[in-house]
């Protein structure tokens, strides 16, 4: 069942509280089950969660119930044909929840499938012809074995990994270091759409986030976590 806009806005709202990072967000969801319950809980109940201080409780109380920026972001997500998959959604990658700081939610273009086994294949952007050919063959074989190939859609080995999986009639997942509206590299726009038809393109970053250098090490934990 698709989450309501009000429910998704509660996830945005909790993520926006100053002082709540991914690790603490996960603890709060494990304790209270959903963001709505976090905001409705007593101060004592909040303070019972490891890492929650009186200052953070005050920040939670101050967080506005409505935020026009979040509402526009959610509307734009739907308009673009993307979706928000939260940690409580059955399609959220189960293994990703095992890392210390999983993203509270993912922007998804396509469909995540938790029934497929996944394998990460990444490598150099300045790959040799031999490296690209070998990667495509390897990922074609992995796809034929029922494995879903996870990579970063960068030029070089990452692109070859996705293309190999698609050639093998398999599924593949691309994890971006930018928002879904900022396809990077731009030359992979067609690949971006092909992947969405046979897997998913995902990002933890807001739609308009540029592909800045520091985003890529951050997104790598999602590739390995999946």
mmCIF file of C-alpha atoms in Angstrom:
data_model
loop_
_atom_site.group_PDB
_atom_site.id
_atom_site.type_symbol
_atom_site.label_atom_id
_atom_site.label_comp_id
_atom_site.label_asym_id
_atom_site.label_seq_id
_atom_site.Cartn_x
_atom_site.Cartn_y
_atom_site.Cartn_z
ATOM 1 C CA UNK A 1 0.000 0.000 0.000
ATOM 2 C CA UNK A 2 1.441 3.363 -1.062
ATOM 3 C CA UNK A 3 2.209 5.758 1.775
ATOM 4 C CA UNK A 4 0.079 8.886 2.026
ATOM 5 C CA UNK A 5 1.628 12.319 1.395
ATOM 6 C CA UNK A 6 1.005 13.226 5.055
ATOM 7 C CA UNK A 7 2.962 10.178 6.215
ATOM 8 C CA UNK A 8 5.860 10.927 3.864
ATOM 9 C CA UNK A 9 5.928 14.558 4.976
ATOM 10 C CA UNK A 10 6.338 13.337 8.556
ATOM 11 C CA UNK A 11 9.489 11.487 7.455
ATOM 12 C CA UNK A 12 10.769 14.668 5.798
ATOM 13 C CA UNK A 13 9.906 16.644 8.917
ATOM 14 C CA UNK A 14 11.801 14.354 11.285
ATOM 15 C CA UNK A 15 14.800 14.230 8.940
ATOM 16 C CA UNK A 16 14.912 18.049 9.021
ATOM 17 C CA UNK A 17 15.267 18.295 12.801
ATOM 18 C CA UNK A 18 18.677 19.777 13.577
ATOM 19 C CA UNK A 19 20.704 17.173 15.451
ATOM 20 C CA UNK A 20 19.027 14.072 14.023
ATOM 21 C CA UNK A 21 21.362 12.221 11.697
ATOM 22 C CA UNK A 22 20.782 8.871 10.033
ATOM 23 C CA UNK A 23 21.958 6.844 13.040
ATOM 24 C CA UNK A 24 19.676 8.566 15.525
ATOM 25 C CA UNK A 25 16.821 8.606 13.026
ATOM 26 C CA UNK A 26 17.088 4.799 12.808
ATOM 27 C CA UNK A 27 17.016 4.476 16.603
ATOM 28 C CA UNK A 28 13.915 6.652 16.823
ATOM 29 C CA UNK A 29 12.080 4.601 14.193
ATOM 30 C CA UNK A 30 13.081 1.355 15.894
ATOM 31 C CA UNK A 31 11.749 2.711 19.183
ATOM 32 C CA UNK A 32 8.584 4.500 18.032
ATOM 33 C CA UNK A 33 7.860 2.733 14.715
ATOM 34 C CA UNK A 34 7.092 5.905 12.739
ATOM 35 C CA UNK A 35 7.819 9.666 12.715
ATOM 36 C CA UNK A 36 4.274 10.591 13.705
ATOM 37 C CA UNK A 37 4.727 8.679 16.958
ATOM 38 C CA UNK A 38 8.027 10.473 17.598
ATOM 39 C CA UNK A 39 6.365 13.881 17.429
ATOM 40 C CA UNK A 40 3.406 12.696 19.526
ATOM 41 C CA UNK A 41 5.529 11.144 22.294
ATOM 42 C CA UNK A 42 6.262 12.616 25.688
ATOM 43 C CA UNK A 43 9.560 14.220 26.619
ATOM 44 C CA UNK A 44 10.359 11.319 28.955
ATOM 45 C CA UNK A 45 9.721 8.783 26.196
ATOM 46 C CA UNK A 46 12.040 10.660 23.838
ATOM 47 C CA UNK A 47 14.768 10.930 26.463
ATOM 48 C CA UNK A 48 14.650 7.150 26.894
ATOM 49 C CA UNK A 49 16.176 6.750 23.424
ATOM 50 C CA UNK A 50 19.978 6.577 23.396
ATOM 51 C CA UNK A 51 21.454 9.785 22.018
ATOM 52 C CA UNK A 52 18.416 11.977 22.654
ATOM 53 C CA UNK A 53 19.209 14.970 24.882
ATOM 54 C CA UNK A 54 16.945 17.662 26.355
ATOM 55 C CA UNK A 55 18.269 20.034 23.682
ATOM 56 C CA UNK A 56 17.233 17.601 20.957
ATOM 57 C CA UNK A 57 13.801 17.177 22.511
ATOM 58 C CA UNK A 58 13.421 20.950 22.327
ATOM 59 C CA UNK A 59 14.469 20.897 18.657
ATOM 60 C CA UNK A 60 11.856 18.217 17.922
ATOM 61 C CA UNK A 61 9.192 20.337 19.618
ATOM 62 C CA UNK A 62 10.193 23.396 17.568
ATOM 63 C CA UNK A 63 10.096 21.641 14.200
ATOM 64 C CA UNK A 64 7.209 23.125 12.161
ATOM 65 C CA UNK A 65 4.362 20.759 11.355
ATOM 66 C CA UNK A 66 4.154 22.106 7.794
ATOM 67 C CA UNK A 67 7.003 23.006 5.481
ATOM 68 C CA UNK A 68 6.389 24.410 2.004
ATOM 69 C CA UNK A 69 9.790 23.242 0.748
ATOM 70 C CA UNK A 70 9.036 19.639 1.750
ATOM 71 C CA UNK A 71 5.577 19.823 0.195
ATOM 72 C CA UNK A 72 7.046 21.078 -3.087
ATOM 73 C CA UNK A 73 9.715 18.360 -3.005
ATOM 74 C CA UNK A 74 7.119 15.645 -2.505
ATOM 75 C CA UNK A 75 4.873 17.054 -5.243
ATOM 76 C CA UNK A 76 7.826 17.272 -7.638
ATOM 77 C CA UNK A 77 8.802 13.678 -6.828
ATOM 78 C CA UNK A 78 5.348 12.447 -7.825
ATOM 79 C CA UNK A 79 5.277 14.693 -10.894
ATOM 80 C CA UNK A 80 8.545 13.212 -12.157
ATOM 81 C CA UNK A 81 7.285 9.650 -11.729
ATOM 82 C CA UNK A 82 9.604 8.913 -8.812
ATOM 83 C CA UNK A 83 8.639 7.572 -5.397
ATOM 84 C CA UNK A 84 9.827 7.797 -1.804
ATOM 85 C CA UNK A 85 10.625 4.469 -0.145
ATOM 86 C CA UNK A 86 10.993 4.734 3.640
ATOM 87 C CA UNK A 87 12.641 2.353 6.073
ATOM 88 C CA UNK A 88 9.212 0.995 7.008
ATOM 89 C CA UNK A 89 8.348 0.171 3.391
ATOM 90 C CA UNK A 90 8.626 -3.556 2.481
ATOM 91 C CA UNK A 91 10.574 -2.646 -0.668
ATOM 92 C CA UNK A 92 13.308 -0.799 1.270
ATOM 93 C CA UNK A 93 16.478 -2.923 0.790
ATOM 94 C CA UNK A 94 16.579 -5.238 3.802
ATOM 95 C CA UNK A 95 20.372 -5.517 3.940
ATOM 96 C CA UNK A 96 20.741 -1.755 3.816
ATOM 97 C CA UNK A 97 19.048 -1.566 7.213
ATOM 98 C CA UNK A 98 22.005 -3.494 8.650
ATOM 99 C CA UNK A 99 24.535 -0.691 8.126
ATOM 100 C CA UNK A 100 25.013 1.780 11.018
ATOM 101 C CA UNK A 101 23.462 4.775 9.260
ATOM 102 C CA UNK A 102 20.955 3.734 6.589
ATOM 103 C CA UNK A 103 19.154 6.570 4.809
ATOM 104 C CA UNK A 104 15.740 7.221 6.397
ATOM 105 C CA UNK A 105 14.248 7.059 2.914
ATOM 106 C CA UNK A 106 15.289 6.680 -0.690
ATOM 107 C CA UNK A 107 14.160 8.479 -3.812
ATOM 108 C CA UNK A 108 13.431 5.693 -6.297
ATOM 109 C CA UNK A 109 12.931 5.663 -10.058
ATOM 110 C CA UNK A 110 11.764 2.212 -11.045
ATOM 111 C CA UNK A 111 11.138 -0.680 -8.696
ATOM 112 C CA UNK A 112 13.187 -2.132 -5.873
ATOM 113 C CA UNK A 113 12.852 -5.891 -5.477
ATOM 114 C CA UNK A 114 13.855 -7.505 -2.201
ATOM 115 C CA UNK A 115 13.492 -11.030 -3.595
ATOM 116 C CA UNK A 116 16.596 -10.739 -5.775
ATOM 117 C CA UNK A 117 20.064 -11.407 -4.436
ATOM 118 C CA UNK A 118 22.323 -8.439 -5.097
ATOM 119 C CA UNK A 119 25.997 -8.026 -5.856
ATOM 120 C CA UNK A 120 27.969 -4.777 -6.092
ATOM 121 C CA UNK A 121 30.245 -4.235 -9.088
ATOM 122 C CA UNK A 122 32.214 -0.984 -9.223
ATOM 123 C CA UNK A 123 35.488 0.188 -10.683
ATOM 124 C CA UNK A 124 37.556 2.820 -12.416
ATOM 125 C CA UNK A 125 36.080 5.646 -14.435
ATOM 126 C CA UNK A 126 39.209 5.505 -16.618
ATOM 127 C CA UNK A 127 38.777 1.849 -17.499
ATOM 128 C CA UNK A 128 40.614 0.046 -20.279
ATOM 129 C CA UNK A 129 38.768 -1.568 -23.162
ATOM 130 C CA UNK A 130 39.621 -4.950 -21.690
ATOM 131 C CA UNK A 131 38.209 -3.933 -18.313
ATOM 132 C CA UNK A 132 34.939 -2.743 -19.827
ATOM 133 C CA UNK A 133 34.515 -5.852 -21.989
ATOM 134 C CA UNK A 134 35.299 -8.177 -19.078
ATOM 135 C CA UNK A 135 32.906 -6.334 -16.767
ATOM 136 C CA UNK A 136 30.059 -6.548 -19.270
ATOM 137 C CA UNK A 137 30.606 -10.291 -19.708
ATOM 138 C CA UNK A 138 30.860 -10.866 -15.970
ATOM 139 C CA UNK A 139 27.671 -8.934 -15.199
ATOM 140 C CA UNK A 140 25.792 -10.608 -18.027
ATOM 141 C CA UNK A 141 26.668 -13.944 -16.425
ATOM 142 C CA UNK A 142 25.729 -12.719 -12.938
ATOM 143 C CA UNK A 143 22.351 -11.543 -14.249
ATOM 144 C CA UNK A 144 21.773 -14.938 -15.890
ATOM 145 C CA UNK A 145 22.328 -16.514 -12.455
ATOM 146 C CA UNK A 146 19.572 -14.337 -10.997
ATOM 147 C CA UNK A 147 21.781 -11.782 -9.292
ATOM 148 C CA UNK A 148 20.866 -8.090 -9.427
ATOM 149 C CA UNK A 149 23.913 -5.916 -10.130
ATOM 150 C CA UNK A 150 24.300 -2.780 -7.999
ATOM 151 C CA UNK A 151 26.636 -0.016 -9.166
ATOM 152 C CA UNK A 152 26.981 3.755 -9.351
ATOM 153 C CA UNK A 153 26.190 4.616 -13.000
ATOM 154 C CA UNK A 154 29.525 6.430 -13.372
ATOM 155 C CA UNK A 155 31.361 6.233 -16.684
ATOM 156 C CA UNK A 156 33.738 3.312 -17.123
ATOM 157 C CA UNK A 157 33.274 0.122 -15.122
ATOM 158 C CA UNK A 158 30.014 1.180 -13.442
ATOM 159 C CA UNK A 159 28.325 1.808 -16.779
ATOM 160 C CA UNK A 160 29.662 -1.482 -18.132
ATOM 161 C CA UNK A 161 28.261 -3.301 -15.087
ATOM 162 C CA UNK A 162 24.759 -1.929 -15.653
ATOM 163 C CA UNK A 163 24.893 -2.569 -19.399
ATOM 164 C CA UNK A 164 26.103 -6.130 -18.871
ATOM 165 C CA UNK A 165 23.278 -6.884 -16.443
ATOM 166 C CA UNK A 166 20.720 -5.462 -18.872
ATOM 167 C CA UNK A 167 22.216 -7.470 -21.742
ATOM 168 C CA UNK A 168 21.802 -10.573 -19.611
ATOM 169 C CA UNK A 169 18.073 -9.800 -19.270
ATOM 170 C CA UNK A 170 18.591 -9.182 -15.562
ATOM 171 C CA UNK A 171 17.898 -6.391 -13.129
ATOM 172 C CA UNK A 172 20.268 -3.696 -11.970
ATOM 173 C CA UNK A 173 20.252 -0.887 -9.420
ATOM 174 C CA UNK A 174 22.107 2.417 -9.842
ATOM 175 C CA UNK A 175 22.904 4.464 -6.745
ATOM 176 C CA UNK A 176 23.533 8.108 -7.571
ATOM 177 C CA UNK A 177 25.725 10.669 -5.864
ATOM 178 C CA UNK A 178 23.268 13.351 -6.934
ATOM 179 C CA UNK A 179 19.529 13.920 -6.897
ATOM 180 C CA UNK A 180 17.379 12.066 -9.434
ATOM 181 C CA UNK A 181 16.803 15.306 -11.350
ATOM 182 C CA UNK A 182 20.553 15.736 -11.827
ATOM 183 C CA UNK A 183 21.500 12.718 -13.914
ATOM 184 C CA UNK A 184 25.250 12.210 -13.714
ATOM 185 C CA UNK A 185 27.012 11.747 -15.989
ATOM 186 C CA UNK A 186 24.590 13.431 -18.393
ATOM 187 C CA UNK A 187 25.670 11.086 -21.207
ATOM 188 C CA UNK A 188 24.023 8.238 -19.271
ATOM 189 C CA UNK A 189 20.516 9.691 -19.555
ATOM 190 C CA UNK A 190 19.316 6.821 -21.765
ATOM 191 C CA UNK A 191 20.896 4.301 -19.413
ATOM 192 C CA UNK A 192 19.140 6.040 -16.491
ATOM 193 C CA UNK A 193 15.760 5.285 -18.081
ATOM 194 C CA UNK A 194 16.706 1.749 -19.178
ATOM 195 C CA UNK A 195 17.735 0.892 -15.632
ATOM 196 C CA UNK A 196 14.412 2.164 -14.274
ATOM 197 C CA UNK A 197 12.608 -0.282 -16.562
ATOM 198 C CA UNK A 198 14.671 -3.243 -15.344
ATOM 199 C CA UNK A 199 15.390 -2.368 -11.728
ATOM 200 C CA UNK A 200 15.789 1.025 -10.113
ATOM 201 C CA UNK A 201 17.809 4.206 -9.891
ATOM 202 C CA UNK A 202 18.015 5.387 -6.283
ATOM 203 C CA UNK A 203 19.389 8.304 -4.310
ATOM 204 C CA UNK A 204 19.236 9.484 -0.726
ATOM 205 C CA UNK A 205 19.742 13.084 -1.858
ATOM 206 C CA UNK A 206 16.962 15.609 -2.579
ATOM 207 C CA UNK A 207 15.938 15.838 -6.229
ATOM 208 C CA UNK A 208 17.987 18.903 -7.200
ATOM 209 C CA UNK A 209 21.225 17.901 -5.428
ATOM 210 C CA UNK A 210 24.230 18.452 -7.680
ATOM 211 C CA UNK A 211 26.840 15.672 -8.166
ATOM 212 C CA UNK A 212 29.350 17.201 -5.773
ATOM 213 C CA UNK A 213 32.528 15.260 -5.015
ATOM 214 C CA UNK A 214 31.798 14.647 -1.328
ATOM 215 C CA UNK A 215 28.482 12.927 -2.183
ATOM 216 C CA UNK A 216 30.130 9.955 -3.838
ATOM 217 C CA UNK A 217 31.942 8.426 -0.838
ATOM 218 C CA UNK A 218 28.658 8.871 1.062
ATOM 219 C CA UNK A 219 26.633 7.014 -1.570
ATOM 220 C CA UNK A 220 29.183 4.169 -1.678
ATOM 221 C CA UNK A 221 27.941 2.847 1.679
ATOM 222 C CA UNK A 222 24.537 2.355 0.044
ATOM 223 C CA UNK A 223 26.053 0.352 -2.818
ATOM 224 C CA UNK A 224 27.911 -1.894 -0.374
ATOM 225 C CA UNK A 225 24.984 -1.992 2.063
ATOM 226 C CA UNK A 226 22.537 -3.250 -0.548
#
